[in-house]
Amino acid sequence: MKIERKKLFINGQWVEAQQHQTLTSPYTNEAIAEIPMANADEVNQAIEAAHKARKVMAKLPIHKRSAILAKLAQLLENRFEEAAKIIALEAAKPIETAKAEVNRSIQTYKFASFEANRIGGETLPLDAAPGGENRFAYTIREPLGVIGAITPFNFPMNLVAHKIGPAIASGNTIVLKPASQTPLSSFFIAELLQEAGLPDGALNIVTGSGSTVGDLIVTDDRVKMITFTGSPAVGMGIRNKAGLKRVTLELGSNSAVIIDQGVNLDKIMDRCVTGAFSFQGQVCISLQRVYVHEKEYERFVQMFVEKTKTLKIGDPLDPETDISALISKKDVERALSWIAEAEESGAKVLTGGIVEGNVLLPTVLTDVDASLKVSCQEVFAPIVIINKVSSIDEAISHVNDSRFGLQAGIYTEKLNLALEAVETLEVGGVMINDIPTFRVDHMPYGGVKESGTGREGIKYAIEEMTEMKLVVINRN
Ligand code: NAP
């Protein structure tokens, strides 16, 4: 098979890079494409193109920005199957899950197209303060200029959409560095945006290693904001280097759900299993920890394990596949060593815990101490722990006993208990009667603690990507 040699996307042109690296499939280990490795000069060209285009984008009327995003959503719909196949190939995402991601990306760009029309300010009654008589004020929101976007491998199309969509909607320009394992989805979107009429320089894509290309973007003075989604360690490093730039960080988590006594387990079981194992658990709000009331515990565990054993392992391109390869061999080894550590400390492996090819079988652990890595760190693998609690208060304190705080879920029939959980859970979002893995693309999304700072969800990302300016008119 002939392997395509990809190019950098700079100033509306496809630019041949000096160096390349072979991208391989995580499932078959076969070569998929040759990926450009941008050098410092190429990154500089991309930033300069975005810097020059910032005035064009800021002046582009809102209806035109909105139309470009709507056209992009349409083009993506037209090439739906191709888009899903790209994600499945580069990320080993099972094709049905990849299709769901393309559908969400379409939604995200549609929301960005709508939200472009709603960017506005407010008027303020200045005479509420003595000395403010005969003055009135209003606010406007202005684009920041160049946004540096750095994205992870796990949603290579939709998380890129959560950067590109709001940036274009609010009149910014972008320099994007996608994850090294999943750059093809970004190149594909650039093609469609070109066709949709995006001005040259408004989007630039530079691929290469995080520590070189990413670092050059993070430390460049022309870049006014970094929007990063990825691991906490990299996120913290970026924050430390970004100086006075605005920074939003969408980081990791070890998300949990609480199951109260009296919940209809038949109704929630499929959803809990999907939340734990969708895309092999490589989802930032993947269900990693389950705390079940002792009255329901035995039945919950038995049903969960039964359902887990029905999941189909295999090729990501096979529509029957539920679970495929982890993103890298290194991650398989890490996951196995964490399972071994848990077993050595008395945890029970009820199913999984072994590897077939590059696939770690979906793994269910019980009796796991909170200090073990499978509990207190982000597993980012198809591993879930199910522990027994004697009260919901106890469950809440386990959920909060975490460095992370992205989203949490609670299943309960009792309204007061649910509202108490809302008050006490230390997370960015509480899902009542749902798993923590719920997300649609216009809701505010982000975490507390080491799960990050700032919010995504188009309207909220636009706030982050714009600066408020105050105008005061003196009528005296
Ligand atoms: P990662 O290793 O942190 O990489 C994310 C991005 O950062 C990649 O593009 C990477 O480039 C780049 N990078 C690496 N080192 C860098 C550096 N020193 N300076 C600048 N950029 C650098 O994360 P990942 O493994 O791709 O993704 C998994 C993580 O993302 C998990 O922790 C997950 O929870 C988190 N995540 C969070 C959310 C959310 O919304 N909260 C959503 C999805 C994922 P290379 O690929 O070239 O290394």
Coordinates of C-alpha atoms and ligand atoms in Angstrom, one line a residue:
M1 CA 0.0 0.0 0.0
K2 CA 1.3 3.5 -0.9
I3 CA 1.6 5.7 2.1
E4 CA 0.6 9.3 1.7
R5 CA 3.1 11.9 2.7
K6 CA 1.2 14.7 4.5
K7 CA 2.1 18.4 4.5
L8 CA 1.9 21.2 7.0
F9 CA -1.0 23.7 6.6
I10 CA 0.4 27.2 6.8
N11 CA -1.2 30.4 5.6
G12 CA -3.8 28.5 3.5
Q13 CA -1.1 26.5 1.7
W14 CA 0.0 22.8 2.0
V15 CA 3.7 23.1 2.8
E16 CA 6.2 20.3 2.3
A17 CA 8.2 19.9 5.6
Q18 CA 11.9 19.1 5.8
Q19 CA 11.4 16.0 8.0
H20 CA 8.7 13.3 8.4
Q21 CA 7.8 10.5 10.7
T22 CA 5.9 7.3 10.0
L23 CA 2.5 7.1 11.6
T24 CA 1.4 3.5 12.5
S25 CA -2.0 2.0 13.4
P26 CA -2.2 1.2 17.1
Y27 CA -4.2 -1.9 16.2
T28 CA -2.2 -3.5 13.3
N29 CA 1.1 -1.6 13.8
E30 CA 1.1 -1.0 10.0
A31 CA 2.2 2.3 8.5
I32 CA -0.7 4.7 7.7
A33 CA 1.0 7.9 6.6
E34 CA 4.1 10.0 6.7
I35 CA 3.6 12.9 9.1
P36 CA 5.5 16.2 8.8
M37 CA 7.7 17.1 11.8
A38 CA 7.7 20.9 11.8
N39 CA 11.0 22.6 12.7
A40 CA 11.4 25.9 14.5
D41 CA 11.3 27.9 11.2
E42 CA 8.1 26.2 10.1
V43 CA 6.4 26.8 13.4
N44 CA 7.5 30.4 13.2
Q45 CA 5.9 30.7 9.7
A46 CA 2.7 29.3 11.0
I47 CA 2.6 31.7 14.0
E48 CA 3.4 34.7 11.7
A49 CA 0.7 33.7 9.3
A50 CA -1.9 33.6 12.2
H51 CA -0.5 36.9 13.5
K52 CA -0.9 38.6 10.1
A53 CA -4.4 37.1 9.6
R54 CA -5.7 38.2 13.0
K55 CA -6.9 41.6 11.7
V56 CA -8.7 40.0 8.7
M57 CA -10.5 37.6 11.1
A58 CA -11.4 40.3 13.6
K59 CA -13.0 42.4 10.9
L60 CA -14.7 39.5 9.1
P61 CA -18.4 40.1 9.7
I62 CA -20.1 37.7 12.1
H63 CA -22.5 36.4 9.4
K64 CA -19.5 35.3 7.3
R65 CA -17.8 33.6 10.2
S66 CA -21.0 31.9 11.0
A67 CA -21.5 30.8 7.4
I68 CA -18.0 29.3 7.2
L69 CA -18.7 27.2 10.3
A70 CA -22.1 26.1 8.9
K71 CA -20.5 25.2 5.6
L72 CA -17.9 23.2 7.4
A73 CA -20.6 21.3 9.3
Q74 CA -22.3 20.5 6.0
L75 CA -19.1 19.4 4.3
L76 CA -18.3 17.1 7.3
E77 CA -21.8 15.6 7.0
N78 CA -21.2 15.0 3.3
R79 CA -17.9 13.1 4.0
F80 CA -19.2 11.4 7.2
E81 CA -18.0 7.9 6.5
E82 CA -14.5 9.0 5.4
A83 CA -14.1 11.1 8.5
A84 CA -15.1 8.2 10.8
K85 CA -12.7 5.9 9.1
I86 CA -9.8 8.4 9.6
I87 CA -10.5 8.5 13.4
A88 CA -10.8 4.7 13.5
L89 CA -7.5 4.2 11.7
E90 CA -5.3 6.6 13.6
A91 CA -6.8 6.2 17.1
A92 CA -8.0 2.5 16.9
K93 CA -11.4 3.9 17.9
P94 CA -14.1 1.3 17.2
I95 CA -15.9 2.6 14.1
E96 CA -19.3 3.0 15.6
T97 CA -17.7 5.2 18.4
A98 CA -15.8 7.0 15.7
K99 CA -19.1 7.7 13.9
A100 CA -20.5 9.1 17.1
E101 CA -17.5 11.4 17.3
V102 CA -18.0 12.7 13.8
N103 CA -21.7 13.4 14.6
R104 CA -20.6 15.3 17.7
S105 CA -18.1 17.3 15.7
I106 CA -20.8 18.3 13.3
Q107 CA -22.9 19.4 16.3
T108 CA -19.9 21.3 17.7
Y109 CA -19.4 23.3 14.5
K110 CA -23.1 23.9 14.2
F111 CA -23.2 25.3 17.8
A112 CA -20.2 27.5 16.9
S113 CA -22.0 28.8 13.9
F114 CA -25.1 29.7 16.1
E115 CA -23.0 31.1 18.9
A116 CA -21.0 33.4 16.6
N117 CA -24.3 35.3 16.2
R118 CA -24.8 35.7 19.9
I119 CA -21.5 37.3 20.9
G120 CA -22.5 40.6 22.6
G121 CA -22.1 42.6 25.7
E122 CA -24.4 44.3 28.2
T123 CA -25.4 47.9 29.1
L124 CA -24.7 49.1 32.6
P125 CA -26.6 51.7 34.7
L126 CA -23.6 53.8 35.8
D127 CA -25.8 56.1 38.0
A128 CA -26.1 53.3 40.4
A129 CA -22.9 54.8 41.9
P130 CA -22.7 58.4 43.1
G131 CA -20.7 60.2 40.4
G132 CA -22.0 58.0 37.6
E133 CA -24.9 60.4 36.8
N134 CA -25.4 61.1 33.1
R135 CA -23.0 58.4 32.0
F136 CA -23.8 55.1 30.5
A137 CA -21.7 52.1 29.7
Y138 CA -21.7 49.1 27.5
T139 CA -19.3 46.2 27.0
I140 CA -18.1 44.5 23.9
R141 CA -16.1 41.4 23.4
E142 CA -13.0 41.4 21.2
P143 CA -11.0 38.5 19.9
L144 CA -7.7 37.9 21.6
G145 CA -5.8 37.4 18.3
V146 CA -3.7 34.3 17.8
I147 CA -4.9 31.2 19.8
G148 CA -2.4 28.3 20.3
A149 CA -4.4 25.0 20.4
I150 CA -2.8 21.8 21.6
T151 CA -5.0 18.7 21.5
P152 CA -4.9 15.1 22.7
F153 CA -5.3 11.8 20.8
N154 CA -8.5 10.6 22.3
F155 CA -11.1 12.7 20.4
P156 CA -9.0 13.9 17.5
M157 CA -11.9 15.4 15.6
N158 CA -14.3 16.7 18.3
L159 CA -11.7 18.2 20.7
V160 CA -10.1 20.0 17.8
A161 CA -13.6 21.3 16.9
H162 CA -13.9 22.6 20.5
K163 CA -10.9 24.8 19.8
I164 CA -11.4 25.7 16.1
G165 CA -15.1 26.3 16.4
P166 CA -15.2 29.0 19.1
A167 CA -11.9 30.6 17.8
I168 CA -13.4 31.2 14.4
A169 CA -16.8 32.1 15.8
S170 CA -15.1 34.9 17.9
G171 CA -12.8 36.2 15.1
N172 CA -9.5 34.7 16.3
T173 CA -6.8 32.9 14.3
I174 CA -5.4 29.5 15.3
V175 CA -2.1 27.6 15.3
L176 CA -3.0 24.0 16.0
K177 CA -0.7 21.2 17.2
P178 CA -2.6 18.0 17.2
A179 CA -1.5 14.9 19.1
S180 CA 1.3 13.0 17.2
Q181 CA -0.7 9.8 17.1
T182 CA -3.8 11.5 15.6
P183 CA -2.9 14.3 13.2
L184 CA -5.0 13.0 10.2
S185 CA -8.3 14.2 11.6
S186 CA -7.0 17.8 11.8
F187 CA -5.5 17.8 8.3
F188 CA -8.9 16.6 7.1
I189 CA -10.7 19.4 8.8
A190 CA -8.3 21.9 7.4
E191 CA -9.1 20.7 3.9
L192 CA -12.8 21.2 4.6
L193 CA -12.3 24.6 6.1
Q194 CA -10.4 25.7 3.0
E195 CA -13.3 24.6 0.9
A196 CA -15.7 26.4 3.2
G197 CA -13.9 29.7 2.5
L198 CA -11.8 30.3 5.6
P199 CA -9.4 33.2 5.0
D200 CA -5.7 32.2 4.6
G201 CA -3.8 32.2 7.8
A202 CA -6.8 31.8 10.0
L203 CA -6.0 28.2 10.7
N204 CA -2.5 26.8 10.6
I205 CA -1.5 23.2 11.5
V206 CA 2.0 22.2 12.6
T207 CA 2.7 18.6 13.6
G208 CA 5.7 17.3 15.5
S209 CA 6.6 16.5 19.1
G210 CA 4.8 18.2 22.0
S211 CA 8.0 19.2 23.7
T212 CA 9.4 21.0 20.6
V213 CA 6.5 22.2 18.5
G214 CA 4.2 22.6 21.5
D215 CA 6.8 24.5 23.4
L216 CA 7.5 26.9 20.6
I217 CA 3.8 27.8 20.4
V218 CA 3.5 28.1 24.2
T219 CA 6.4 30.5 24.6
D220 CA 5.8 32.7 21.5
D221 CA 4.7 36.3 22.4
R222 CA 2.5 36.6 19.3
V223 CA 0.3 33.8 20.7
K224 CA -2.2 35.4 23.1
M225 CA -3.9 32.3 24.5
I226 CA -3.1 28.6 24.9
T227 CA -6.1 26.3 24.9
F228 CA -4.8 22.9 25.9
T229 CA -6.6 19.5 26.3
G230 CA -4.4 16.7 27.6
S231 CA -2.7 15.2 30.6
P232 CA -2.3 17.1 33.9
A233 CA 1.5 16.8 33.8
V234 CA 1.8 18.5 30.4
G235 CA -0.9 21.0 31.3
M236 CA 0.9 22.1 34.4
G237 CA 4.2 22.5 32.4
I238 CA 2.4 24.6 29.9
R239 CA 0.9 26.8 32.5
N240 CA 4.3 27.4 34.1
K241 CA 5.8 28.5 30.8
A242 CA 2.9 30.5 29.4
G243 CA 3.7 33.7 31.3
L244 CA 0.9 36.3 31.0
K245 CA -0.9 34.5 28.2
R246 CA -4.5 33.3 28.9
V247 CA -4.5 29.6 29.5
T248 CA -7.3 27.1 29.6
L249 CA -6.5 23.6 30.6
E250 CA -8.9 20.7 30.1
L251 CA -7.1 17.9 31.9
G252 CA -7.6 14.4 33.2
S253 CA -9.7 12.7 35.9
N254 CA -10.5 9.5 37.7
S255 CA -14.3 10.0 37.4
A256 CA -16.7 8.2 39.8
V257 CA -20.4 7.3 40.0
I258 CA -22.4 6.7 43.2
I259 CA -25.1 4.1 43.2
D260 CA -27.7 4.5 45.9
Q261 CA -29.9 1.9 47.5
G262 CA -33.2 1.3 45.6
V263 CA -31.9 2.3 42.2
N264 CA -33.2 0.2 39.3
L265 CA -30.0 -1.6 38.3
D266 CA -31.5 -3.2 35.1
K267 CA -32.1 0.3 33.8
I268 CA -28.6 1.7 34.4
M269 CA -26.3 -1.3 33.8
D270 CA -25.7 -0.8 30.0
R271 CA -24.9 2.8 30.5
C272 CA -22.5 2.1 33.4
V273 CA -20.6 -0.5 31.3
T274 CA -20.5 1.8 28.3
G275 CA -19.2 4.6 30.5
A276 CA -16.4 2.5 31.8
F277 CA -15.2 0.9 28.5
S278 CA -16.1 3.2 25.6
F279 CA -13.0 3.8 23.5
Q280 CA -11.1 1.4 25.8
G281 CA -11.6 3.8 28.8
Q282 CA -9.5 6.5 27.0
V283 CA -12.0 9.2 27.7
C284 CA -11.3 12.1 30.2
I285 CA -14.6 11.4 31.9
S286 CA -14.5 7.7 31.6
L287 CA -16.1 5.9 34.5
Q288 CA -13.2 4.6 36.6
R289 CA -14.6 4.3 40.1
V290 CA -18.0 3.0 41.1
Y291 CA -19.2 3.3 44.8
V292 CA -22.3 1.1 45.4
H293 CA -24.5 1.0 48.4
E294 CA -24.0 -2.3 50.3
K295 CA -27.6 -3.2 49.7
E296 CA -27.1 -3.3 46.0
Y297 CA -23.4 -4.2 45.8
E298 CA -23.5 -8.0 45.1
R299 CA -26.1 -7.7 42.4
F300 CA -24.5 -4.7 40.8
V301 CA -21.1 -6.4 40.6
Q302 CA -22.6 -9.6 39.2
M303 CA -24.6 -7.8 36.5
F304 CA -21.7 -5.5 35.6
V305 CA -19.3 -8.4 35.1
E306 CA -21.8 -10.4 33.1
K307 CA -22.4 -7.5 30.8
T308 CA -18.6 -6.7 30.5
K309 CA -18.0 -10.3 29.3
T310 CA -20.4 -9.8 26.3
L311 CA -18.2 -6.9 24.9
K312 CA -16.7 -7.8 21.5
I313 CA -12.9 -7.4 21.1
G314 CA -11.4 -6.7 17.7
D315 CA -10.5 -4.6 14.7
P316 CA -11.6 -0.9 15.1
L317 CA -12.9 -1.0 11.5
D318 CA -15.3 -3.9 12.3
P319 CA -18.8 -2.5 13.2
E320 CA -19.3 -5.3 15.7
T321 CA -16.2 -4.2 17.8
D322 CA -16.7 -2.7 21.2
I323 CA -13.1 -2.7 22.5
S324 CA -9.9 -2.4 20.4
A325 CA -6.3 -1.6 21.0
L326 CA -5.0 0.9 23.5
I327 CA -3.2 3.9 21.9
S328 CA 0.3 2.5 22.5
K329 CA 2.2 -0.5 23.8
K330 CA 3.5 1.6 26.6
D331 CA 0.0 2.2 27.8
V332 CA -0.8 -1.5 27.7
E333 CA 2.3 -2.2 29.9
R334 CA 1.4 0.7 32.3
A335 CA -2.2 -0.6 32.7
L336 CA -1.0 -4.2 33.3
S337 CA 1.5 -3.0 36.0
W338 CA -1.2 -1.0 37.8
I339 CA -3.5 -4.1 37.8
A340 CA -0.7 -6.2 39.2
E341 CA 0.0 -3.6 41.9
A342 CA -3.7 -3.7 42.8
E343 CA -3.8 -7.6 42.9
E344 CA -0.7 -7.7 45.1
S345 CA -2.5 -5.4 47.5
G346 CA -5.5 -7.6 47.8
A347 CA -7.8 -6.3 45.1
K348 CA -9.8 -9.0 43.1
V349 CA -9.8 -9.1 39.3
L350 CA -13.2 -10.4 38.4
T351 CA -12.7 -10.3 34.6
G352 CA -10.0 -9.1 32.2
G353 CA -6.6 -8.2 33.3
I354 CA -5.0 -9.8 30.3
V355 CA -3.9 -8.7 26.9
E356 CA -4.8 -10.1 23.4
G357 CA -2.6 -8.5 20.7
N358 CA -2.5 -4.8 21.6
V359 CA -5.9 -5.1 23.3
L360 CA -6.3 -5.1 27.1
L361 CA -9.4 -7.0 27.9
P362 CA -12.0 -4.9 29.8
T363 CA -11.1 -5.3 33.4
V364 CA -13.3 -5.2 36.6
L365 CA -11.6 -4.9 40.0
T366 CA -13.2 -5.0 43.4
D367 CA -11.9 -4.4 47.0
V368 CA -9.5 -1.7 45.8
D369 CA -7.8 0.5 48.3
A370 CA -8.0 4.3 47.5
S371 CA -4.2 4.6 47.6
L372 CA -3.6 2.3 44.6
K373 CA -2.9 3.7 41.2
V374 CA -6.0 2.2 39.6
S375 CA -8.0 4.3 42.0
C376 CA -6.1 7.5 42.7
Q377 CA -4.5 8.1 39.3
E378 CA -6.2 8.4 35.9
V379 CA -6.1 4.9 34.4
F380 CA -7.0 5.9 30.8
A381 CA -7.5 2.2 30.0
P382 CA -10.5 -0.3 30.1
I383 CA -10.2 -0.7 33.9
V384 CA -13.0 0.0 36.4
I385 CA -13.1 -0.5 40.1
I386 CA -16.3 -1.2 42.0
N387 CA -16.2 -0.7 45.8
K388 CA -18.9 -1.1 48.5
V389 CA -20.0 1.8 50.7
S390 CA -22.4 1.8 53.7
S391 CA -23.8 5.3 53.1
I392 CA -23.9 8.0 50.4
D393 CA -21.9 10.3 52.7
E394 CA -19.1 7.7 52.6
A395 CA -19.3 7.5 48.8
I396 CA -19.1 11.2 48.4
S397 CA -16.0 11.4 50.6
H398 CA -14.4 8.7 48.4
V399 CA -15.3 10.6 45.3
N400 CA -13.8 13.8 46.8
D401 CA -10.7 11.9 47.9
S402 CA -9.0 12.6 44.6
R403 CA -6.5 15.0 43.0
F404 CA -9.0 15.4 40.2
G405 CA -12.5 16.9 39.8
L406 CA -13.9 16.9 36.3
Q407 CA -17.4 15.3 36.5
A408 CA -19.2 12.9 38.9
G409 CA -22.5 11.0 38.7
I410 CA -25.0 9.9 41.3
Y411 CA -27.9 7.5 40.8
T412 CA -30.5 8.0 43.5
E413 CA -34.3 8.1 43.8
K414 CA -34.0 10.7 46.6
L415 CA -34.0 14.3 45.5
N416 CA -32.6 15.7 48.8
L417 CA -29.7 13.2 48.6
A418 CA -29.0 14.3 45.0
L419 CA -29.0 17.9 46.0
E420 CA -26.7 17.3 48.9
A421 CA -24.3 15.5 46.4
V422 CA -24.5 18.6 44.2
E423 CA -23.4 20.8 47.1
T424 CA -20.6 18.5 48.4
L425 CA -19.0 16.9 45.3
E426 CA -15.8 18.7 44.3
V427 CA -16.2 18.6 40.5
G428 CA -16.9 20.8 37.5
G429 CA -20.2 19.0 36.7
V430 CA -22.6 16.7 38.6
M431 CA -24.7 14.3 36.7
I432 CA -27.8 13.3 38.6
N433 CA -29.1 9.9 37.5
D434 CA -26.4 9.5 35.0
I435 CA -22.7 8.4 34.6
P436 CA -20.0 11.1 34.8
T437 CA -19.3 10.4 31.2
F438 CA -22.3 12.4 29.9
R439 CA -21.4 15.3 27.6
V440 CA -23.1 17.2 24.9
D441 CA -21.2 19.9 23.1
H442 CA -22.8 23.1 24.2
M443 CA -22.8 22.5 27.9
P444 CA -20.1 24.2 30.1
Y445 CA -17.4 21.6 30.5
G446 CA -14.3 21.6 32.6
G447 CA -12.9 20.7 36.0
V448 CA -11.5 21.8 39.3
K449 CA -8.4 20.7 41.2
E450 CA -5.9 19.0 38.8
S451 CA -8.6 18.5 36.2
G452 CA -7.9 22.0 34.9
T453 CA -9.0 25.6 34.7
G454 CA -11.5 27.3 32.4
R455 CA -14.5 25.9 30.5
E456 CA -15.2 24.6 27.1
G457 CA -18.6 24.3 25.4
I458 CA -18.9 26.8 22.6
K459 CA -20.4 29.7 24.5
Y460 CA -18.0 29.3 27.4
A461 CA -15.0 28.8 25.2
I462 CA -15.9 32.0 23.4
E463 CA -15.8 33.9 26.7
E464 CA -12.3 32.5 27.3
M465 CA -11.2 33.4 23.8
T466 CA -12.3 37.0 23.9
E467 CA -11.5 40.1 26.0
M468 CA -14.2 42.3 27.5
K469 CA -13.8 46.0 26.6
L470 CA -15.8 48.6 28.5
V471 CA -17.2 51.8 26.8
V472 CA -18.3 54.7 29.0
I473 CA -20.2 57.6 27.4
N474 CA -20.4 60.9 29.3
R475 CA -23.5 62.9 28.5
N476 CA -22.7 65.8 30.9
Ligands
NAP1 P1 -0.8 14.4 26.4 O1 0.3 13.4 26.4 O2 -0.8 15.4 27.5 O3 -0.7 15.2 25.0 C1 -1.7 16.2 24.7 C2 -1.0 17.1 23.7 O4 0.1 17.9 24.3 C3 -0.4 16.4 22.5 O5 -0.6 17.2 21.3 C4 1.0 16.4 22.9 O6 1.9 16.2 21.8 C5 1.2 17.7 23.5 N1 2.4 17.9 24.3 C6 3.1 16.9 24.9 N2 4.2 17.5 25.6 C7 4.1 18.8 25.4 C8 4.8 19.9 25.9 N3 5.9 19.7 26.7 N4 4.4 21.2 25.6 C9 3.4 21.4 24.8 N5 2.6 20.3 24.3 C10 2.9 19.1 24.6 O7 -2.2 13.8 26.5 P2 -2.8 12.6 25.6 O8 -2.2 11.3 26.0 O9 -2.8 12.9 24.1 O10 -4.4 12.6 26.0 C11 -4.8 12.0 27.2 C12 -5.0 13.0 28.3 O11 -5.9 14.1 27.9 C13 -5.7 12.4 29.5 O12 -5.1 12.9 30.7 C14 -7.1 12.9 29.4 O13 -7.9 12.9 30.6 C15 -6.9 14.3 28.8 N6 -8.2 14.8 28.2 C16 -8.9 15.7 28.9 C17 -10.1 16.2 28.3 C18 -10.9 17.3 29.0 O14 -11.7 17.9 28.3 N7 -10.7 17.5 30.3 C19 -10.5 15.6 27.1 C20 -9.8 14.7 26.5 C21 -8.6 14.2 27.1 P3 2.4 14.8 21.3 O15 1.3 13.9 21.0 O16 3.3 15.1 20.2 O17 3.2 14.2 22.6

